[in-house]
Each structure stands twice: as C-alpha cells, then as structure tokens.
Amino acid sequence: MTADVFTVLAEPTRRRILDHLRLGERSVGDLVDTLGVSQPAVSKHLRVLRESGFVTCRTAAQQRIYRIDVRPLRAVDGWLDPYRQLWTRHLDALERHLDSQEQ
C-alpha cells in the first residue's frame, strides 16, 4: 500500500467520479453532465484515476467509456481492516459496559 492511493482518493472530485462509476460504466460526457464539472477537469481526474489503476477505459465509436476497477479499492479495504477490527472491539466493550449499567 502506497501513499499514492490515498493521494488519489483525497481529491473530492475523483471520489465523486468513483461514486458515479460504482453504478456502472459512464462516458466522459455523462460524467461532465452529472458532476457539473468542465470536460477538461473531468478528463484530468479520469487520467489520474486511470494511471493509478482505479478505472479502465474502452473506446466506443467517438466516446471513451470508463468503468471502475476494484483492485486498488481492495488494497485500501485490506489496509482498513485492522482499524475496523479495533473499532469493533471498542464498540463491543461499550455495549458490554452499557449492558452492565442496566442491571
């Protein structure tokens, strides 16, 4: 896991693009319309996402169609797993404490 993955995800517009691509493939034009961001800005963010492996691209006639690639997200999920376990232990301890207070 490198900091580059987190740098990519730190940008709000890129996260919004990923949110839309999570629902299915989208063309650049669709993303421009949906996000209300200029075409050059969307293209710049898509280039960063493509170069970092978060999205793939195919050409259909005159359009570039983008889709999400989950592999980098799996790496982030794997990195977050120990923290989820930590929070689960803390929440379980809180639940036990609250249950003991009711008695």
mmCIF file with all atom_site columns, C-alpha atoms in Angstrom:
data_model
loop_
_atom_site.group_PDB
_atom_site.id
_atom_site.type_symbol
_atom_site.label_atom_id
_atom_site.label_alt_id
_atom_site.label_comp_id
_atom_site.label_asym_id
_atom_site.label_entity_id
_atom_site.label_seq_id
_atom_site.pdbx_PDB_ins_code
_atom_site.Cartn_x
_atom_site.Cartn_y
_atom_site.Cartn_z
_atom_site.occupancy
_atom_site.B_iso_or_equiv
_atom_site.pdbx_formal_charge
_atom_site.auth_seq_id
_atom_site.auth_comp_id
_atom_site.auth_asym_id
_atom_site.auth_atom_id
_atom_site.pdbx_PDB_model_num
ATOM 1   C CA . MET A 1 1   ? 0.000   0.000  0.000   1.00 0.00 ? 1   MET A CA 1
ATOM 2   C CA . THR A 1 2   ? 1.473   3.330  -1.012  1.00 0.00 ? 2   THR A CA 1
ATOM 3   C CA . ALA A 1 3   ? 0.512   6.848  -0.084  1.00 0.00 ? 3   ALA A CA 1
ATOM 4   C CA . ASP A 1 4   ? -0.277  7.419  -3.766  1.00 0.00 ? 4   ASP A CA 1
ATOM 5   C CA . VAL A 1 5   ? -3.570  5.549  -3.397  1.00 0.00 ? 5   VAL A CA 1
ATOM 6   C CA . PHE A 1 6   ? -4.614  7.861  -0.589  1.00 0.00 ? 6   PHE A CA 1
ATOM 7   C CA . THR A 1 7   ? -3.449  10.912 -2.520  1.00 0.00 ? 7   THR A CA 1
ATOM 8   C CA . VAL A 1 8   ? -5.674  9.861  -5.414  1.00 0.00 ? 8   VAL A CA 1
ATOM 9   C CA . LEU A 1 9   ? -8.651  9.333  -3.116  1.00 0.00 ? 9   LEU A CA 1
ATOM 10  C CA . ALA A 1 10  ? -8.054  12.579 -1.212  1.00 0.00 ? 10  ALA A CA 1
ATOM 11  C CA . GLU A 1 11  ? -9.402  14.633 -4.114  1.00 0.00 ? 11  GLU A CA 1
ATOM 12  C CA . PRO A 1 12  ? -13.202 15.115 -3.736  1.00 0.00 ? 12  PRO A CA 1
ATOM 13  C CA . THR A 1 13  ? -13.947 15.216 -7.479  1.00 0.00 ? 13  THR A CA 1
ATOM 14  C CA . ARG A 1 14  ? -12.168 11.898 -8.005  1.00 0.00 ? 14  ARG A CA 1
ATOM 15  C CA . ARG A 1 15  ? -14.214 10.343 -5.190  1.00 0.00 ? 15  ARG A CA 1
ATOM 16  C CA . ARG A 1 16  ? -17.388 11.681 -6.817  1.00 0.00 ? 16  ARG A CA 1
ATOM 17  C CA . ILE A 1 17  ? -16.334 10.172 -10.148 1.00 0.00 ? 17  ILE A CA 1
ATOM 18  C CA . LEU A 1 18  ? -15.762 6.809  -8.458  1.00 0.00 ? 18  LEU A CA 1
ATOM 19  C CA . ASP A 1 19  ? -19.173 7.090  -6.779  1.00 0.00 ? 19  ASP A CA 1
ATOM 20  C CA . HIS A 1 20  ? -20.825 7.508  -10.189 1.00 0.00 ? 20  HIS A CA 1
ATOM 21  C CA . LEU A 1 21  ? -18.773 4.747  -11.800 1.00 0.00 ? 21  LEU A CA 1
ATOM 22  C CA . ARG A 1 22  ? -19.761 2.424  -8.966  1.00 0.00 ? 22  ARG A CA 1
ATOM 23  C CA . LEU A 1 23  ? -23.249 2.475  -10.506 1.00 0.00 ? 23  LEU A CA 1
ATOM 24  C CA . GLY A 1 24  ? -21.961 1.442  -13.938 1.00 0.00 ? 24  GLY A CA 1
ATOM 25  C CA . GLU A 1 25  ? -19.928 2.495  -16.935 1.00 0.00 ? 25  GLU A CA 1
ATOM 26  C CA . ARG A 1 26  ? -20.036 6.157  -17.911 1.00 0.00 ? 26  ARG A CA 1
ATOM 27  C CA . SER A 1 27  ? -18.725 8.241  -20.769 1.00 0.00 ? 27  SER A CA 1
ATOM 28  C CA . VAL A 1 28  ? -16.780 11.416 -20.150 1.00 0.00 ? 28  VAL A CA 1
ATOM 29  C CA . GLY A 1 29  ? -19.789 13.409 -21.361 1.00 0.00 ? 29  GLY A CA 1
ATOM 30  C CA . ASP A 1 30  ? -22.090 11.639 -18.891 1.00 0.00 ? 30  ASP A CA 1
ATOM 31  C CA . LEU A 1 31  ? -19.711 12.433 -16.051 1.00 0.00 ? 31  LEU A CA 1
ATOM 32  C CA . VAL A 1 32  ? -19.441 16.083 -17.119 1.00 0.00 ? 32  VAL A CA 1
ATOM 33  C CA . ASP A 1 33  ? -23.242 16.409 -17.125 1.00 0.00 ? 33  ASP A CA 1
ATOM 34  C CA . THR A 1 34  ? -23.696 14.573 -13.835 1.00 0.00 ? 34  THR A CA 1
ATOM 35  C CA . LEU A 1 35  ? -20.893 16.263 -11.922 1.00 0.00 ? 35  LEU A CA 1
ATOM 36  C CA . GLY A 1 36  ? -21.321 19.762 -13.278 1.00 0.00 ? 36  GLY A CA 1
ATOM 37  C CA . VAL A 1 37  ? -17.554 19.984 -13.821 1.00 0.00 ? 37  VAL A CA 1
ATOM 38  C CA . SER A 1 38  ? -15.834 21.059 -17.039 1.00 0.00 ? 38  SER A CA 1
ATOM 39  C CA . GLN A 1 39  ? -14.788 18.420 -19.547 1.00 0.00 ? 39  GLN A CA 1
ATOM 40  C CA . PRO A 1 40  ? -11.072 19.230 -19.195 1.00 0.00 ? 40  PRO A CA 1
ATOM 41  C CA . ALA A 1 41  ? -11.310 18.870 -15.395 1.00 0.00 ? 41  ALA A CA 1
ATOM 42  C CA . VAL A 1 42  ? -13.159 15.538 -15.637 1.00 0.00 ? 42  VAL A CA 1
ATOM 43  C CA . SER A 1 43  ? -10.630 14.275 -18.186 1.00 0.00 ? 43  SER A CA 1
ATOM 44  C CA . LYS A 1 44  ? -7.733  15.309 -15.933 1.00 0.00 ? 44  LYS A CA 1
ATOM 45  C CA . HIS A 1 45  ? -9.221  13.433 -12.963 1.00 0.00 ? 45  HIS A CA 1
ATOM 46  C CA . LEU A 1 46  ? -10.002 10.394 -15.106 1.00 0.00 ? 46  LEU A CA 1
ATOM 47  C CA . ARG A 1 47  ? -6.386  10.335 -16.295 1.00 0.00 ? 47  ARG A CA 1
ATOM 48  C CA . VAL A 1 48  ? -5.181  10.277 -12.672 1.00 0.00 ? 48  VAL A CA 1
ATOM 49  C CA . LEU A 1 49  ? -7.688  7.534  -11.826 1.00 0.00 ? 49  LEU A CA 1
ATOM 50  C CA . ARG A 1 50  ? -6.667  5.508  -14.887 1.00 0.00 ? 50  ARG A CA 1
ATOM 51  C CA . GLU A 1 51  ? -2.930  5.872  -14.239 1.00 0.00 ? 51  GLU A CA 1
ATOM 52  C CA . SER A 1 52  ? -3.408  4.794  -10.616 1.00 0.00 ? 52  SER A CA 1
ATOM 53  C CA . GLY A 1 53  ? -5.493  1.774  -11.645 1.00 0.00 ? 53  GLY A CA 1
ATOM 54  C CA . PHE A 1 54  ? -8.840  2.882  -10.219 1.00 0.00 ? 54  PHE A CA 1
ATOM 55  C CA . VAL A 1 55  ? -10.573 2.969  -13.611 1.00 0.00 ? 55  VAL A CA 1
ATOM 56  C CA . THR A 1 56  ? -10.227 1.366  -17.012 1.00 0.00 ? 56  THR A CA 1
ATOM 57  C CA . CYS A 1 57  ? -11.258 2.840  -20.326 1.00 0.00 ? 57  CYS A CA 1
ATOM 58  C CA . ARG A 1 58  ? -12.577 1.498  -23.598 1.00 0.00 ? 58  ARG A CA 1
ATOM 59  C CA . THR A 1 59  ? -13.474 3.269  -26.805 1.00 0.00 ? 59  THR A CA 1
ATOM 60  C CA . ALA A 1 60  ? -16.967 3.032  -28.274 1.00 0.00 ? 60  ALA A CA 1
ATOM 61  C CA . ALA A 1 61  ? -17.257 4.967  -31.535 1.00 0.00 ? 61  ALA A CA 1
ATOM 62  C CA . GLN A 1 62  ? -16.219 8.531  -30.629 1.00 0.00 ? 62  GLN A CA 1
ATOM 63  C CA . GLN A 1 63  ? -16.592 8.092  -26.877 1.00 0.00 ? 63  GLN A CA 1
ATOM 64  C CA . ARG A 1 64  ? -14.329 6.882  -24.123 1.00 0.00 ? 64  ARG A CA 1
ATOM 65  C CA . ILE A 1 65  ? -16.254 4.745  -21.660 1.00 0.00 ? 65  ILE A CA 1
ATOM 66  C CA . TYR A 1 66  ? -14.890 4.395  -18.132 1.00 0.00 ? 66  TYR A CA 1
ATOM 67  C CA . ARG A 1 67  ? -15.530 1.757  -15.529 1.00 0.00 ? 67  ARG A CA 1
ATOM 68  C CA . ILE A 1 68  ? -14.262 1.214  -12.019 1.00 0.00 ? 68  ILE A CA 1
ATOM 69  C CA . ASP A 1 69  ? -11.518 -1.309 -11.291 1.00 0.00 ? 69  ASP A CA 1
ATOM 70  C CA . VAL A 1 70  ? -11.901 -2.619 -7.750  1.00 0.00 ? 70  VAL A CA 1
ATOM 71  C CA . ARG A 1 71  ? -8.340  -3.876 -7.244  1.00 0.00 ? 71  ARG A CA 1
ATOM 72  C CA . PRO A 1 72  ? -6.947  -0.661 -5.717  1.00 0.00 ? 72  PRO A CA 1
ATOM 73  C CA . LEU A 1 73  ? -10.058 -0.409 -3.544  1.00 0.00 ? 73  LEU A CA 1
ATOM 74  C CA . ARG A 1 74  ? -9.446  -3.937 -2.268  1.00 0.00 ? 74  ARG A CA 1
ATOM 75  C CA . ALA A 1 75  ? -5.970  -2.820 -1.222  1.00 0.00 ? 75  ALA A CA 1
ATOM 76  C CA . VAL A 1 76  ? -7.479  0.117  0.688   1.00 0.00 ? 76  VAL A CA 1
ATOM 77  C CA . ASP A 1 77  ? -10.037 -2.206 2.251   1.00 0.00 ? 77  ASP A CA 1
ATOM 78  C CA . GLY A 1 78  ? -7.270  -4.560 3.353   1.00 0.00 ? 78  GLY A CA 1
ATOM 79  C CA . TRP A 1 79  ? -5.371  -1.673 4.904   1.00 0.00 ? 79  TRP A CA 1
ATOM 80  C CA . LEU A 1 80  ? -8.514  -0.522 6.761   1.00 0.00 ? 80  LEU A CA 1
ATOM 81  C CA . ASP A 1 81  ? -9.414  -3.982 8.094   1.00 0.00 ? 81  ASP A CA 1
ATOM 82  C CA . PRO A 1 82  ? -7.309  -3.816 11.297  1.00 0.00 ? 82  PRO A CA 1
ATOM 83  C CA . TYR A 1 83  ? -8.894  -0.457 12.124  1.00 0.00 ? 83  TYR A CA 1
ATOM 84  C CA . ARG A 1 84  ? -12.387 -1.895 11.615  1.00 0.00 ? 84  ARG A CA 1
ATOM 85  C CA . GLN A 1 85  ? -11.460 -4.704 13.996  1.00 0.00 ? 85  GLN A CA 1
ATOM 86  C CA . LEU A 1 86  ? -10.205 -2.155 16.526  1.00 0.00 ? 86  LEU A CA 1
ATOM 87  C CA . TRP A 1 87  ? -13.463 -0.204 16.380  1.00 0.00 ? 87  TRP A CA 1
ATOM 88  C CA . THR A 1 88  ? -15.492 -3.405 16.631  1.00 0.00 ? 88  THR A CA 1
ATOM 89  C CA . ARG A 1 89  ? -13.648 -4.350 19.826  1.00 0.00 ? 89  ARG A CA 1
ATOM 90  C CA . HIS A 1 90  ? -14.228 -0.881 21.276  1.00 0.00 ? 90  HIS A CA 1
ATOM 91  C CA . LEU A 1 91  ? -17.906 -0.880 20.366  1.00 0.00 ? 91  LEU A CA 1
ATOM 92  C CA . ASP A 1 92  ? -18.338 -4.387 21.791  1.00 0.00 ? 92  ASP A CA 1
ATOM 93  C CA . ALA A 1 93  ? -16.709 -3.223 25.046  1.00 0.00 ? 93  ALA A CA 1
ATOM 94  C CA . LEU A 1 94  ? -19.023 -0.195 25.146  1.00 0.00 ? 94  LEU A CA 1
ATOM 95  C CA . GLU A 1 95  ? -22.034 -2.433 24.604  1.00 0.00 ? 95  GLU A CA 1
ATOM 96  C CA . ARG A 1 96  ? -20.943 -4.726 27.450  1.00 0.00 ? 96  ARG A CA 1
ATOM 97  C CA . HIS A 1 97  ? -20.434 -1.706 29.709  1.00 0.00 ? 97  HIS A CA 1
ATOM 98  C CA . LEU A 1 98  ? -23.864 -0.265 28.885  1.00 0.00 ? 98  LEU A CA 1
ATOM 99  C CA . ASP A 1 99  ? -25.492 -3.679 29.400  1.00 0.00 ? 99  ASP A CA 1
ATOM 100 C CA . SER A 1 100 ? -23.853 -3.942 32.831  1.00 0.00 ? 100 SER A CA 1
ATOM 101 C CA . GLN A 1 101 ? -25.193 -0.490 33.764  1.00 0.00 ? 101 GLN A CA 1
ATOM 102 C CA . GLU A 1 102 ? -28.764 -1.548 33.042  1.00 0.00 ? 102 GLU A CA 1
ATOM 103 C CA . GLN A 1 103 ? -28.642 -4.294 35.654  1.00 0.00 ? 103 GLN A CA 1
#
